[in-house]
Amino acid sequence: GAVVSQHPSWVICKSGTSVKIECRSLDFQATTMFWYRQFPKQSLMLMATSNEGSKATYEQGVEKDKFLINHASLTLSTLTVTSAHPEDSSFYICGSEDGTGSYEQYFGPGTRLTVT
Amino acid sequence: GIQVEQSPPDLILQEGANSTLRCNFSDSVNNLQWFHQNPWGQLINLFYIPSGTKQNGRLSATTVATERYSLLYISSSQTTDSGVYFCAVEGLGNRDDKIIFGKGTRLHILP
């Protein structure tokens, strides 16, 4: 199966600072990547669809100015949480199809963000 | 958008027992996947099964697309099977390939 990596795996930051999370497809090219967030004991909620070379598409209720997404290459998408607040503390996961034409999706190991 | 419902929400079993997890969805699908989320949060791909039946060791899955449900079977449960099992689907009419997750079934296998 396709391999997706994320960095960092966990991060602690202070309120008001910005944090960047990287999502990489290691053995395939991804024109589209998806960003999800997960609160404790809850399901994964889609935040946005990251499109290589164009603007991301955000789900309803997700602040695009707060969660900046950049998909500058076919193997890298980044999510920047700007002016982080404690309520942004969550588990962030990215995923993508593997580019073979199958609809199957693969996910990174996730990034746990704690804002103090 | 497409709705995904999983049942039961929680399941506690003794080691060695068998279990059946269910996923109902509200519309036709391009994609249906089952995942196991381990204690570290990693989503492990179990099955890609928009229709039909598949088996992998002690796990098997069946999707009846015409009736809009899928079942995940776990036989001879082990403590390492504990965790959350998610069903995720992509609607047939969806052009942006995004998949929507159900709320999951939290499985706890007792030694």
mmCIF file of C-alpha atoms in Angstrom:
data_model
loop_
_atom_site.group_PDB
_atom_site.id
_atom_site.type_symbol
_atom_site.label_atom_id
_atom_site.label_comp_id
_atom_site.label_asym_id
_atom_site.label_seq_id
_atom_site.Cartn_x
_atom_site.Cartn_y
_atom_site.Cartn_z
ATOM 1 C CA GLY A 1 0.000 0.000 0.000
ATOM 2 C CA ALA A 2 0.901 3.638 -0.387
ATOM 3 C CA VAL A 3 2.836 5.359 2.380
ATOM 4 C CA VAL A 4 1.971 8.737 3.818
ATOM 5 C CA SER A 5 4.118 10.433 6.419
ATOM 6 C CA GLN A 6 3.461 13.368 8.704
ATOM 7 C CA HIS A 7 5.772 15.626 10.613
ATOM 8 C CA PRO A 8 5.894 16.347 13.434
ATOM 9 C CA SER A 9 4.158 13.473 15.197
ATOM 10 C CA TRP A 10 3.423 15.717 18.131
ATOM 11 C CA VAL A 11 3.917 19.372 18.942
ATOM 12 C CA ILE A 12 3.284 21.651 21.898
ATOM 13 C CA CYS A 13 3.010 25.365 21.272
ATOM 14 C CA LYS A 14 1.955 28.476 23.113
ATOM 15 C CA SER A 15 -1.233 30.362 22.436
ATOM 16 C CA GLY A 16 -0.846 32.896 19.679
ATOM 17 C CA THR A 17 1.919 31.092 17.833
ATOM 18 C CA SER A 18 1.652 29.285 14.504
ATOM 19 C CA VAL A 19 2.383 25.655 13.831
ATOM 20 C CA LYS A 20 3.075 23.965 10.512
ATOM 21 C CA ILE A 21 2.273 20.302 9.906
ATOM 22 C CA GLU A 22 3.690 18.498 6.880
ATOM 23 C CA CYS A 23 2.066 15.644 5.008
ATOM 24 C CA ARG A 24 4.147 13.751 2.454
ATOM 25 C CA SER A 25 3.342 10.982 0.041
ATOM 26 C CA LEU A 26 6.494 8.868 0.060
ATOM 27 C CA ASP A 27 5.999 6.468 -2.834
ATOM 28 C CA PHE A 28 3.355 8.080 -5.004
ATOM 29 C CA GLN A 29 2.267 11.434 -6.314
ATOM 30 C CA ALA A 30 -0.815 13.024 -4.837
ATOM 31 C CA THR A 31 -2.695 15.726 -6.696
ATOM 32 C CA THR A 32 -5.205 15.796 -3.869
ATOM 33 C CA MET A 33 -4.720 15.356 -0.144
ATOM 34 C CA PHE A 34 -7.279 15.561 2.623
ATOM 35 C CA TRP A 35 -6.885 17.030 6.097
ATOM 36 C CA TYR A 36 -8.917 15.746 9.025
ATOM 37 C CA ARG A 37 -9.037 16.602 12.695
ATOM 38 C CA GLN A 38 -10.065 14.313 15.491
ATOM 39 C CA PHE A 39 -11.026 15.258 19.030
ATOM 40 C CA PRO A 40 -10.637 12.690 21.818
ATOM 41 C CA LYS A 41 -13.032 9.767 21.518
ATOM 42 C CA GLN A 42 -14.608 11.234 18.400
ATOM 43 C CA SER A 43 -14.538 10.490 14.714
ATOM 44 C CA LEU A 44 -12.455 12.117 12.025
ATOM 45 C CA MET A 45 -13.908 15.304 10.627
ATOM 46 C CA LEU A 46 -12.835 16.464 7.195
ATOM 47 C CA MET A 47 -11.407 19.969 7.330
ATOM 48 C CA ALA A 48 -10.285 20.631 3.799
ATOM 49 C CA THR A 49 -9.207 19.200 0.492
ATOM 50 C CA SER A 50 -5.729 20.212 -0.590
ATOM 51 C CA ASN A 51 -5.215 20.535 -4.340
ATOM 52 C CA GLU A 52 -1.749 20.632 -5.875
ATOM 53 C CA GLY A 53 -1.106 23.977 -7.489
ATOM 54 C CA SER A 54 -4.416 25.543 -6.534
ATOM 55 C CA LYS A 55 -6.385 26.737 -3.560
ATOM 56 C CA ALA A 56 -7.662 24.338 -0.960
ATOM 57 C CA THR A 57 -11.348 23.622 -0.577
ATOM 58 C CA TYR A 58 -12.562 24.035 2.987
ATOM 59 C CA GLU A 59 -15.504 22.310 4.602
ATOM 60 C CA GLN A 60 -18.279 24.388 6.033
ATOM 61 C CA GLY A 61 -17.372 25.899 9.378
ATOM 62 C CA VAL A 62 -13.598 25.611 8.920
ATOM 63 C CA GLU A 63 -11.811 28.965 8.995
ATOM 64 C CA LYS A 64 -9.549 29.145 5.974
ATOM 65 C CA ASP A 65 -7.552 32.047 7.410
ATOM 66 C CA LYS A 66 -6.828 30.061 10.533
ATOM 67 C CA PHE A 67 -5.973 26.772 8.880
ATOM 68 C CA LEU A 68 -3.725 27.624 5.955
ATOM 69 C CA ILE A 69 -3.146 24.834 3.485
ATOM 70 C CA ASN A 70 -0.436 24.776 0.860
ATOM 71 C CA HIS A 71 0.042 21.984 -1.663
ATOM 72 C CA ALA A 72 3.105 23.157 -3.529
ATOM 73 C CA SER A 73 4.217 19.838 -4.954
ATOM 74 C CA LEU A 74 2.802 16.443 -5.817
ATOM 75 C CA THR A 75 4.312 14.927 -2.676
ATOM 76 C CA LEU A 76 3.852 17.600 -0.030
ATOM 77 C CA SER A 77 0.909 19.357 1.556
ATOM 78 C CA THR A 78 1.215 21.549 4.626
ATOM 79 C CA LEU A 79 -1.336 22.674 7.189
ATOM 80 C CA THR A 80 -0.471 25.759 9.213
ATOM 81 C CA VAL A 81 -2.514 26.500 12.290
ATOM 82 C CA THR A 82 -2.197 30.251 12.737
ATOM 83 C CA SER A 83 -2.564 32.111 16.035
ATOM 84 C CA ALA A 84 -3.234 28.853 17.796
ATOM 85 C CA HIS A 85 -5.627 28.679 20.732
ATOM 86 C CA PRO A 86 -6.129 25.882 23.243
ATOM 87 C CA GLU A 87 -9.327 24.853 21.448
ATOM 88 C CA ASP A 88 -7.197 24.054 18.379
ATOM 89 C CA SER A 89 -5.589 21.253 20.364
ATOM 90 C CA SER A 90 -6.476 18.115 18.472
ATOM 91 C CA PHE A 91 -5.183 15.219 16.411
ATOM 92 C CA TYR A 92 -4.642 16.144 12.761
ATOM 93 C CA ILE A 93 -4.447 13.451 10.072
ATOM 94 C CA CYS A 94 -3.844 13.715 6.359
ATOM 95 C CA GLY A 95 -4.769 11.215 3.691
ATOM 96 C CA SER A 96 -4.708 10.654 -0.018
ATOM 97 C CA GLU A 97 -5.531 8.258 -2.806
ATOM 98 C CA ASP A 98 -2.452 6.472 -4.124
ATOM 99 C CA GLY A 99 -2.638 7.774 -7.665
ATOM 100 C CA THR A 100 -3.286 4.395 -9.270
ATOM 101 C CA GLY A 101 -6.887 5.195 -10.130
ATOM 102 C CA SER A 102 -8.227 3.206 -7.199
ATOM 103 C CA TYR A 103 -10.463 5.053 -4.785
ATOM 104 C CA GLU A 104 -8.679 3.528 -1.796
ATOM 105 C CA GLN A 105 -7.214 6.111 0.563
ATOM 106 C CA TYR A 106 -4.168 5.953 2.814
ATOM 107 C CA PHE A 107 -3.475 8.019 5.881
ATOM 108 C CA GLY A 108 -0.500 9.433 7.684
ATOM 109 C CA PRO A 109 0.235 8.601 11.327
ATOM 110 C CA GLY A 110 -1.227 11.885 12.521
ATOM 111 C CA THR A 111 0.041 14.895 14.435
ATOM 112 C CA ARG A 112 -1.027 15.603 17.971
ATOM 113 C CA LEU A 113 -1.171 19.349 18.622
ATOM 114 C CA THR A 114 -1.362 20.735 22.124
ATOM 115 C CA VAL A 115 -1.738 24.475 22.569
ATOM 116 C CA THR A 116 -0.947 25.794 26.035
ATOM 117 C CA GLY B 1 -24.166 14.615 1.809
ATOM 118 C CA ILE B 2 -23.857 10.927 2.416
ATOM 119 C CA GLN B 3 -24.533 9.682 5.947
ATOM 120 C CA VAL B 4 -22.600 6.891 7.627
ATOM 121 C CA GLU B 5 -23.822 5.067 10.719
ATOM 122 C CA GLN B 6 -21.875 2.458 12.608
ATOM 123 C CA SER B 7 -23.098 0.020 15.222
ATOM 124 C CA PRO B 8 -22.632 -0.847 17.948
ATOM 125 C CA PRO B 9 -20.827 2.223 19.307
ATOM 126 C CA ASP B 10 -19.081 0.148 21.949
ATOM 127 C CA LEU B 11 -18.355 -3.536 22.268
ATOM 128 C CA ILE B 12 -16.653 -5.450 25.060
ATOM 129 C CA LEU B 13 -15.745 -9.067 24.440
ATOM 130 C CA GLN B 14 -13.702 -11.814 25.969
ATOM 131 C CA GLU B 15 -10.591 -12.928 24.135
ATOM 132 C CA GLY B 16 -11.453 -15.645 21.644
ATOM 133 C CA ALA B 17 -14.955 -14.375 20.917
ATOM 134 C CA ASN B 18 -16.227 -13.420 17.485
ATOM 135 C CA SER B 19 -17.712 -10.047 16.615
ATOM 136 C CA THR B 20 -19.654 -8.345 13.852
ATOM 137 C CA LEU B 21 -19.474 -4.605 13.245
ATOM 138 C CA ARG B 22 -21.970 -2.910 10.984
ATOM 139 C CA CYS B 23 -21.821 0.156 8.737
ATOM 140 C CA ASN B 24 -24.932 1.604 7.110
ATOM 141 C CA PHE B 25 -24.690 4.309 4.473
ATOM 142 C CA SER B 26 -27.325 6.487 2.907
ATOM 143 C CA ASP B 27 -26.362 6.524 -0.772
ATOM 144 C CA SER B 28 -24.511 4.582 -3.440
ATOM 145 C CA VAL B 29 -20.742 4.593 -3.012
ATOM 146 C CA ASN B 30 -17.538 4.601 -5.041
ATOM 147 C CA ASN B 31 -15.497 3.656 -2.052
ATOM 148 C CA LEU B 32 -16.015 1.987 1.275
ATOM 149 C CA GLN B 33 -13.118 1.290 3.569
ATOM 150 C CA TRP B 34 -12.700 -0.223 7.004
ATOM 151 C CA PHE B 35 -9.940 1.066 9.260
ATOM 152 C CA HIS B 36 -8.572 0.136 12.639
ATOM 153 C CA GLN B 37 -7.241 3.059 14.622
ATOM 154 C CA ASN B 38 -4.514 1.884 16.934
ATOM 155 C CA PRO B 39 -3.788 3.410 20.363
ATOM 156 C CA TRP B 40 -1.290 5.828 18.787
ATOM 157 C CA GLY B 41 -3.894 7.148 16.394
ATOM 158 C CA GLN B 42 -2.627 5.545 13.205
ATOM 159 C CA LEU B 43 -5.339 4.447 10.814
ATOM 160 C CA ILE B 44 -4.627 0.952 9.600
ATOM 161 C CA ASN B 45 -6.258 0.039 6.292
ATOM 162 C CA LEU B 46 -8.215 -3.181 6.774
ATOM 163 C CA PHE B 47 -10.351 -3.452 3.672
ATOM 164 C CA TYR B 48 -11.202 -1.503 0.560
ATOM 165 C CA ILE B 49 -14.593 -3.012 -0.187
ATOM 166 C CA PRO B 50 -17.209 -0.980 -2.096
ATOM 167 C CA SER B 51 -18.918 -4.296 -2.852
ATOM 168 C CA GLY B 52 -18.462 -8.021 -2.357
ATOM 169 C CA THR B 53 -16.592 -10.023 0.244
ATOM 170 C CA LYS B 54 -12.957 -10.090 1.261
ATOM 171 C CA GLN B 55 -10.998 -11.964 3.872
ATOM 172 C CA ASN B 56 -7.650 -11.349 5.493
ATOM 173 C CA GLY B 57 -6.731 -13.811 8.197
ATOM 174 C CA ARG B 58 -9.162 -13.541 11.091
ATOM 175 C CA LEU B 59 -10.854 -10.542 9.548
ATOM 176 C CA SER B 60 -13.393 -10.512 6.776
ATOM 177 C CA ALA B 61 -15.782 -7.959 5.356
ATOM 178 C CA THR B 62 -18.884 -7.961 3.224
ATOM 179 C CA THR B 63 -20.533 -5.021 1.521
ATOM 180 C CA VAL B 64 -24.025 -5.334 0.088
ATOM 181 C CA ALA B 65 -24.075 -2.196 -2.018
ATOM 182 C CA THR B 66 -27.690 -2.575 -3.125
ATOM 183 C CA GLU B 67 -28.816 -2.605 0.505
ATOM 184 C CA ARG B 68 -26.296 0.014 1.587
ATOM 185 C CA TYR B 69 -24.514 -1.734 4.384
ATOM 186 C CA SER B 70 -21.205 -3.353 5.150
ATOM 187 C CA LEU B 71 -20.177 -5.805 7.852
ATOM 188 C CA LEU B 72 -16.772 -6.387 9.390
ATOM 189 C CA TYR B 73 -16.242 -9.763 11.036
ATOM 190 C CA ILE B 74 -13.516 -10.428 13.562
ATOM 191 C CA SER B 75 -13.049 -14.038 14.572
ATOM 192 C CA SER B 76 -11.147 -15.417 17.558
ATOM 193 C CA SER B 77 -10.568 -11.925 18.957
ATOM 194 C CA GLN B 78 -7.221 -11.061 20.491
ATOM 195 C CA THR B 79 -6.384 -8.250 22.882
ATOM 196 C CA THR B 80 -4.444 -6.572 20.094
ATOM 197 C CA ASP B 81 -7.716 -6.201 18.195
ATOM 198 C CA SER B 82 -8.809 -3.583 20.722
ATOM 199 C CA GLY B 83 -9.251 -0.087 19.406
ATOM 200 C CA VAL B 84 -11.643 1.863 17.268
ATOM 201 C CA TYR B 85 -12.927 0.559 13.965
ATOM 202 C CA PHE B 86 -14.056 3.103 11.419
ATOM 203 C CA CYS B 87 -16.053 2.733 8.263
ATOM 204 C CA ALA B 88 -15.524 5.479 5.681
ATOM 205 C CA VAL B 89 -17.316 6.016 2.384
ATOM 206 C CA GLU B 90 -17.175 8.143 -0.730
ATOM 207 C CA GLY B 91 -20.510 8.829 -2.372
ATOM 208 C CA LEU B 92 -21.002 7.729 -5.971
ATOM 209 C CA GLY B 93 -21.920 11.190 -7.161
ATOM 210 C CA ASN B 94 -18.981 12.778 -5.387
ATOM 211 C CA ARG B 95 -16.505 14.415 -7.724
ATOM 212 C CA ASP B 96 -13.868 15.450 -5.210
ATOM 213 C CA ASP B 97 -12.929 11.983 -3.886
ATOM 214 C CA LYS B 98 -13.321 12.890 -0.231
ATOM 215 C CA ILE B 99 -14.379 10.162 2.157
ATOM 216 C CA ILE B 100 -16.628 10.573 5.152
ATOM 217 C CA PHE B 101 -16.086 8.631 8.355
ATOM 218 C CA GLY B 102 -18.656 7.037 10.594
ATOM 219 C CA LYS B 103 -18.428 7.578 14.328
ATOM 220 C CA GLY B 104 -16.689 4.276 14.841
ATOM 221 C CA THR B 105 -17.086 1.201 17.002
ATOM 222 C CA ARG B 106 -14.878 1.072 20.079
ATOM 223 C CA LEU B 107 -13.871 -2.540 20.650
ATOM 224 C CA HIS B 108 -12.332 -3.705 23.890
ATOM 225 C CA ILE B 109 -11.077 -7.288 24.097
ATOM 226 C CA LEU B 110 -10.595 -8.587 27.625
ATOM 227 C CA PRO B 111 -7.786 -11.069 28.338
#
